């Protein structure tokens, strides 16, 4: 029997080859339910089992066996097969293995593990399976004589995905694989659904995000990411606890969603008949605690911002904010630098990390540079020489930096920073001293009140943290809130409103305070190598699968169901055009050759997201038929939400020269139809959408 174990069974092999004809999944599910019914009928219902005494995990078994083996066999001499022929050497190695097995089996390590069966190979009276648990997987040898005839018969009928508890002893196969010799097998849960085919795994990203439970089963890298995320959070808490910080919890449902420039989600509390918002920041409540005398506080919690989705943004995400009395933004820089080093060393065992091929050294002192110096370095513009708003606007026009009428001089400086600087900040860098216009809660620099004591921490071109010397002057704070409310009146729906209770707290008196907010999800992305924020969120926000069947925006053409050929068309007779006014036709003729120079192509929308810090721009990721994604930015956010455009077929001019907007290179232009309403200055815009049967890249003539 042992020979059979060593020669036939110990190799972990894949499932039987897939039938050339796709199996009937409904039939396979039916078979699994029939197996469950048979077990229940025979009094072996797995769902009635409430507990299994698990003593070890797979990796622990392997580590324990290796340590035990090293101790027991420390004096054992390996056979010298040099000079032997093949048969002699084989026999000598066989005898040596059996000798070692006899020694180890005389002092067995008994274990009880539990996990999901991911592979099974039945061979008459003895079989092999592979059990996967939290730590990994381990091979199990299952023999009829060891577990009993009835239990073995049930095991033979088991399916991939079933969850087993097993008891037995560890051993090493002839090929060197540490395995478990099962003495008892208990079916703990019956899997009624098929897992993805093993060798191809679960690769579809949409399914991985929607069915994270399957992703964690099939993809070891995904499981490792979330285990690391948990360790990162534990390390952050460990560091802050060592620095004397106290963890607290503050409200998520608030009347005034302040502390950041973002659009909140709104809801209604029936019991009090009051409108409330989901918090966009943790700041204002934590500062109240500083007023109350809790000198070092932090919170790790969910915040909610009604913004777009992309590789770095999710409408709900994890933010950590901390506040420390009697320090300033320089103190926050020191804390950030030390914390990042500690967390990397604690979780990864090194301060050297690599993200998408870019090495980053957390062990070196982080660079510190002012925003003005950064813009001078990367854009060649010295903001110290800009004295008026008009000068700032002229510089913006010269450098093709888009701005809005409401933007002040400091706002335009920030636009320059976003356009020309951010992408260069790959190594850990503190960008300091922001303009006062974009920092309503920050203390002004005494020597230059146009700027504030604030920094943003960057890595990989991403903003990783934002910190202030906190404003504690209640008179100045009220003026800042007043300026924010003026912006709100001008149409800035991300502007703050006055929080009177917070103002009362400031008037009671807040000591000099340093504060900082960390994006935990982005930290996890960098330390785990994840490419998108959804890869570090267990359950990211996803568009509902049946959303295309729901009604579109009020006043818009009703979206058709997924089975519609065109996806959006409606009979013209059902649409009222009587109030529409269109521009007169051009009288100037264009020769055919000039027209033909424009390359009009059908493009399909793979992804569409709102551009951060822009009210107008949507960023499209397009399939143009070349196999390389095309990025085009379009200022149509006032007319469309990004989610409703995914999957549509649009028309683009693809041979326009690239143009940078908000630091993103736009390669082409999407075509829209624009009209006014009669007796109105209001403009209507409709993207040109075409039949989805038209393939990506089809040229228009």
PDB file of N, CA, C and O in Angstrom, residues 250-274:
ATOM      1  N   UNK A 250     -16.577  58.486  15.692  1.00  0.00           N
ATOM      2  CA  UNK A 250     -17.434  59.661  15.571  1.00  0.00           C
ATOM      3  C   UNK A 250     -18.582  59.374  14.609  1.00  0.00           C
ATOM      4  O   UNK A 250     -18.540  58.382  13.876  1.00  0.00           O
ATOM      5  N   UNK A 251     -19.622  60.224  14.563  1.00  0.00           N
ATOM      6  CA  UNK A 251     -20.823  59.913  13.777  1.00  0.00           C
ATOM      7  C   UNK A 251     -20.575  59.820  12.270  1.00  0.00           C
ATOM      8  O   UNK A 251     -19.773  60.561  11.713  1.00  0.00           O
ATOM      9  N   UNK A 252     -21.301  58.901  11.630  1.00  0.00           N
ATOM     10  CA  UNK A 252     -21.313  58.801  10.176  1.00  0.00           C
ATOM     11  C   UNK A 252     -22.467  59.595   9.571  1.00  0.00           C
ATOM     12  O   UNK A 252     -22.344  60.131   8.477  1.00  0.00           O
ATOM     13  N   UNK A 253     -23.596  59.639  10.276  1.00  0.00           N
ATOM     14  CA  UNK A 253     -24.744  60.422   9.845  1.00  0.00           C
ATOM     15  C   UNK A 253     -24.657  61.802  10.468  1.00  0.00           C
ATOM     16  O   UNK A 253     -24.673  61.945  11.688  1.00  0.00           O
ATOM     17  N   UNK A 254     -24.555  62.821   9.642  1.00  0.00           N
ATOM     18  CA  UNK A 254     -24.328  64.180  10.144  1.00  0.00           C
ATOM     19  C   UNK A 254     -25.263  65.167   9.460  1.00  0.00           C
ATOM     20  O   UNK A 254     -25.725  64.947   8.341  1.00  0.00           O
ATOM     21  N   UNK A 255     -25.522  66.247  10.143  1.00  0.00           N
ATOM     22  CA  UNK A 255     -26.330  67.315   9.552  1.00  0.00           C
ATOM     23  C   UNK A 255     -25.497  68.184   8.622  1.00  0.00           C
ATOM     24  O   UNK A 255     -25.995  68.712   7.630  1.00  0.00           O
ATOM     25  N   UNK A 256     -24.209  68.329   8.958  1.00  0.00           N
ATOM     26  CA  UNK A 256     -23.309  69.166   8.171  1.00  0.00           C
ATOM     27  C   UNK A 256     -22.094  68.344   7.788  1.00  0.00           C
ATOM     28  O   UNK A 256     -21.262  68.008   8.623  1.00  0.00           O
ATOM     29  N   UNK A 257     -21.996  68.002   6.508  1.00  0.00           N
ATOM     30  CA  UNK A 257     -20.880  67.183   6.033  1.00  0.00           C
ATOM     31  C   UNK A 257     -19.719  68.083   5.645  1.00  0.00           C
ATOM     32  O   UNK A 257     -19.542  68.441   4.482  1.00  0.00           O
ATOM     33  N   UNK A 258     -18.920  68.483   6.611  1.00  0.00           N
ATOM     34  CA  UNK A 258     -17.800  69.381   6.352  1.00  0.00           C
ATOM     35  C   UNK A 258     -16.468  68.701   6.542  1.00  0.00           C
ATOM     36  O   UNK A 258     -16.368  67.507   6.837  1.00  0.00           O
ATOM     37  N   UNK A 259     -15.406  69.472   6.332  1.00  0.00           N
ATOM     38  CA  UNK A 259     -14.059  68.977   6.537  1.00  0.00           C
ATOM     39  C   UNK A 259     -13.329  68.580   5.275  1.00  0.00           C
ATOM     40  O   UNK A 259     -12.156  68.213   5.323  1.00  0.00           O
ATOM     41  N   UNK A 260     -14.001  68.621   4.125  1.00  0.00           N
ATOM     42  CA  UNK A 260     -13.363  68.279   2.850  1.00  0.00           C
ATOM     43  C   UNK A 260     -14.162  68.891   1.721  1.00  0.00           C
ATOM     44  O   UNK A 260     -15.323  69.292   1.902  1.00  0.00           O
ATOM     45  N   UNK A 261     -13.537  68.996   0.553  1.00  0.00           N
ATOM     46  CA  UNK A 261     -14.219  69.488  -0.637  1.00  0.00           C
ATOM     47  C   UNK A 261     -14.749  68.298  -1.420  1.00  0.00           C
ATOM     48  O   UNK A 261     -14.029  67.682  -2.213  1.00  0.00           O
ATOM     49  N   UNK A 262     -15.987  67.931  -1.172  1.00  0.00           N
ATOM     50  CA  UNK A 262     -16.581  66.779  -1.833  1.00  0.00           C
ATOM     51  C   UNK A 262     -18.097  66.873  -1.743  1.00  0.00           C
ATOM     52  O   UNK A 262     -18.652  67.513  -0.844  1.00  0.00           O
ATOM     53  N   UNK A 263     -18.775  66.214  -2.675  1.00  0.00           N
ATOM     54  CA  UNK A 263     -20.234  66.197  -2.686  1.00  0.00           C
ATOM     55  C   UNK A 263     -20.712  65.022  -1.836  1.00  0.00           C
ATOM     56  O   UNK A 263     -20.318  63.879  -2.064  1.00  0.00           O
ATOM     57  N   UNK A 264     -21.574  65.283  -0.840  1.00  0.00           N
ATOM     58  CA  UNK A 264     -22.002  64.201   0.049  1.00  0.00           C
ATOM     59  C   UNK A 264     -23.190  63.420  -0.505  1.00  0.00           C
ATOM     60  O   UNK A 264     -23.907  63.872  -1.393  1.00  0.00           O
ATOM     61  N   UNK A 265     -23.387  62.215   0.042  1.00  0.00           N
ATOM     62  CA  UNK A 265     -24.624  61.479  -0.137  1.00  0.00           C
ATOM     63  C   UNK A 265     -25.643  62.010   0.864  1.00  0.00           C
ATOM     64  O   UNK A 265     -25.312  62.282   2.015  1.00  0.00           O
ATOM     65  N   UNK A 266     -26.886  62.140   0.427  1.00  0.00           N
ATOM     66  CA  UNK A 266     -27.929  62.674   1.297  1.00  0.00           C
ATOM     67  C   UNK A 266     -28.968  61.601   1.589  1.00  0.00           C
ATOM     68  O   UNK A 266     -29.262  60.745   0.751  1.00  0.00           O
ATOM     69  N   UNK A 267     -29.520  61.651   2.790  1.00  0.00           N
ATOM     70  CA  UNK A 267     -30.539  60.695   3.186  1.00  0.00           C
ATOM     71  C   UNK A 267     -31.536  61.389   4.106  1.00  0.00           C
ATOM     72  O   UNK A 267     -31.410  62.583   4.397  1.00  0.00           O
ATOM     73  N   UNK A 268     -32.522  60.654   4.556  1.00  0.00           N
ATOM     74  CA  UNK A 268     -33.562  61.210   5.427  1.00  0.00           C
ATOM     75  C   UNK A 268     -33.782  60.275   6.600  1.00  0.00           C
ATOM     76  O   UNK A 268     -33.932  59.061   6.434  1.00  0.00           O
ATOM     77  N   UNK A 269     -33.782  60.844   7.807  1.00  0.00           N
ATOM     78  CA  UNK A 269     -34.005  60.096   9.035  1.00  0.00           C
ATOM     79  C   UNK A 269     -35.472  60.240   9.427  1.00  0.00           C
ATOM     80  O   UNK A 269     -35.915  61.304   9.874  1.00  0.00           O
ATOM     81  N   UNK A 270     -36.223  59.160   9.251  1.00  0.00           N
ATOM     82  CA  UNK A 270     -37.671  59.224   9.429  1.00  0.00           C
ATOM     83  C   UNK A 270     -38.064  59.547  10.865  1.00  0.00           C
ATOM     84  O   UNK A 270     -39.013  60.302  11.102  1.00  0.00           O
ATOM     85  N   UNK A 271     -37.368  58.973  11.837  1.00  0.00           N
ATOM     86  CA  UNK A 271     -37.768  59.125  13.238  1.00  0.00           C
ATOM     87  C   UNK A 271     -37.779  60.588  13.676  1.00  0.00           C
ATOM     88  O   UNK A 271     -38.645  61.014  14.438  1.00  0.00           O
ATOM     89  N   UNK A 272     -36.807  61.370  13.198  1.00  0.00           N
ATOM     90  CA  UNK A 272     -36.742  62.783  13.545  1.00  0.00           C
ATOM     91  C   UNK A 272     -37.226  63.678  12.415  1.00  0.00           C
ATOM     92  O   UNK A 272     -37.227  64.907  12.557  1.00  0.00           O
ATOM     93  N   UNK A 273     -37.603  63.056  11.297  1.00  0.00           N
ATOM     94  CA  UNK A 273     -38.040  63.815  10.125  1.00  0.00           C
ATOM     95  C   UNK A 273     -37.013  64.894   9.757  1.00  0.00           C
ATOM     96  O   UNK A 273     -37.340  66.064   9.553  1.00  0.00           O
ATOM     97  N   UNK A 274     -35.750  64.458   9.665  1.00  0.00           N
ATOM     98  CA  UNK A 274     -34.667  65.377   9.342  1.00  0.00           C
ATOM     99  C   UNK A 274     -33.820  64.830   8.194  1.00  0.00           C
ATOM    100  O   UNK A 274     -33.577  63.623   8.106  1.00  0.00           O
TER     101      UNK A 274
END
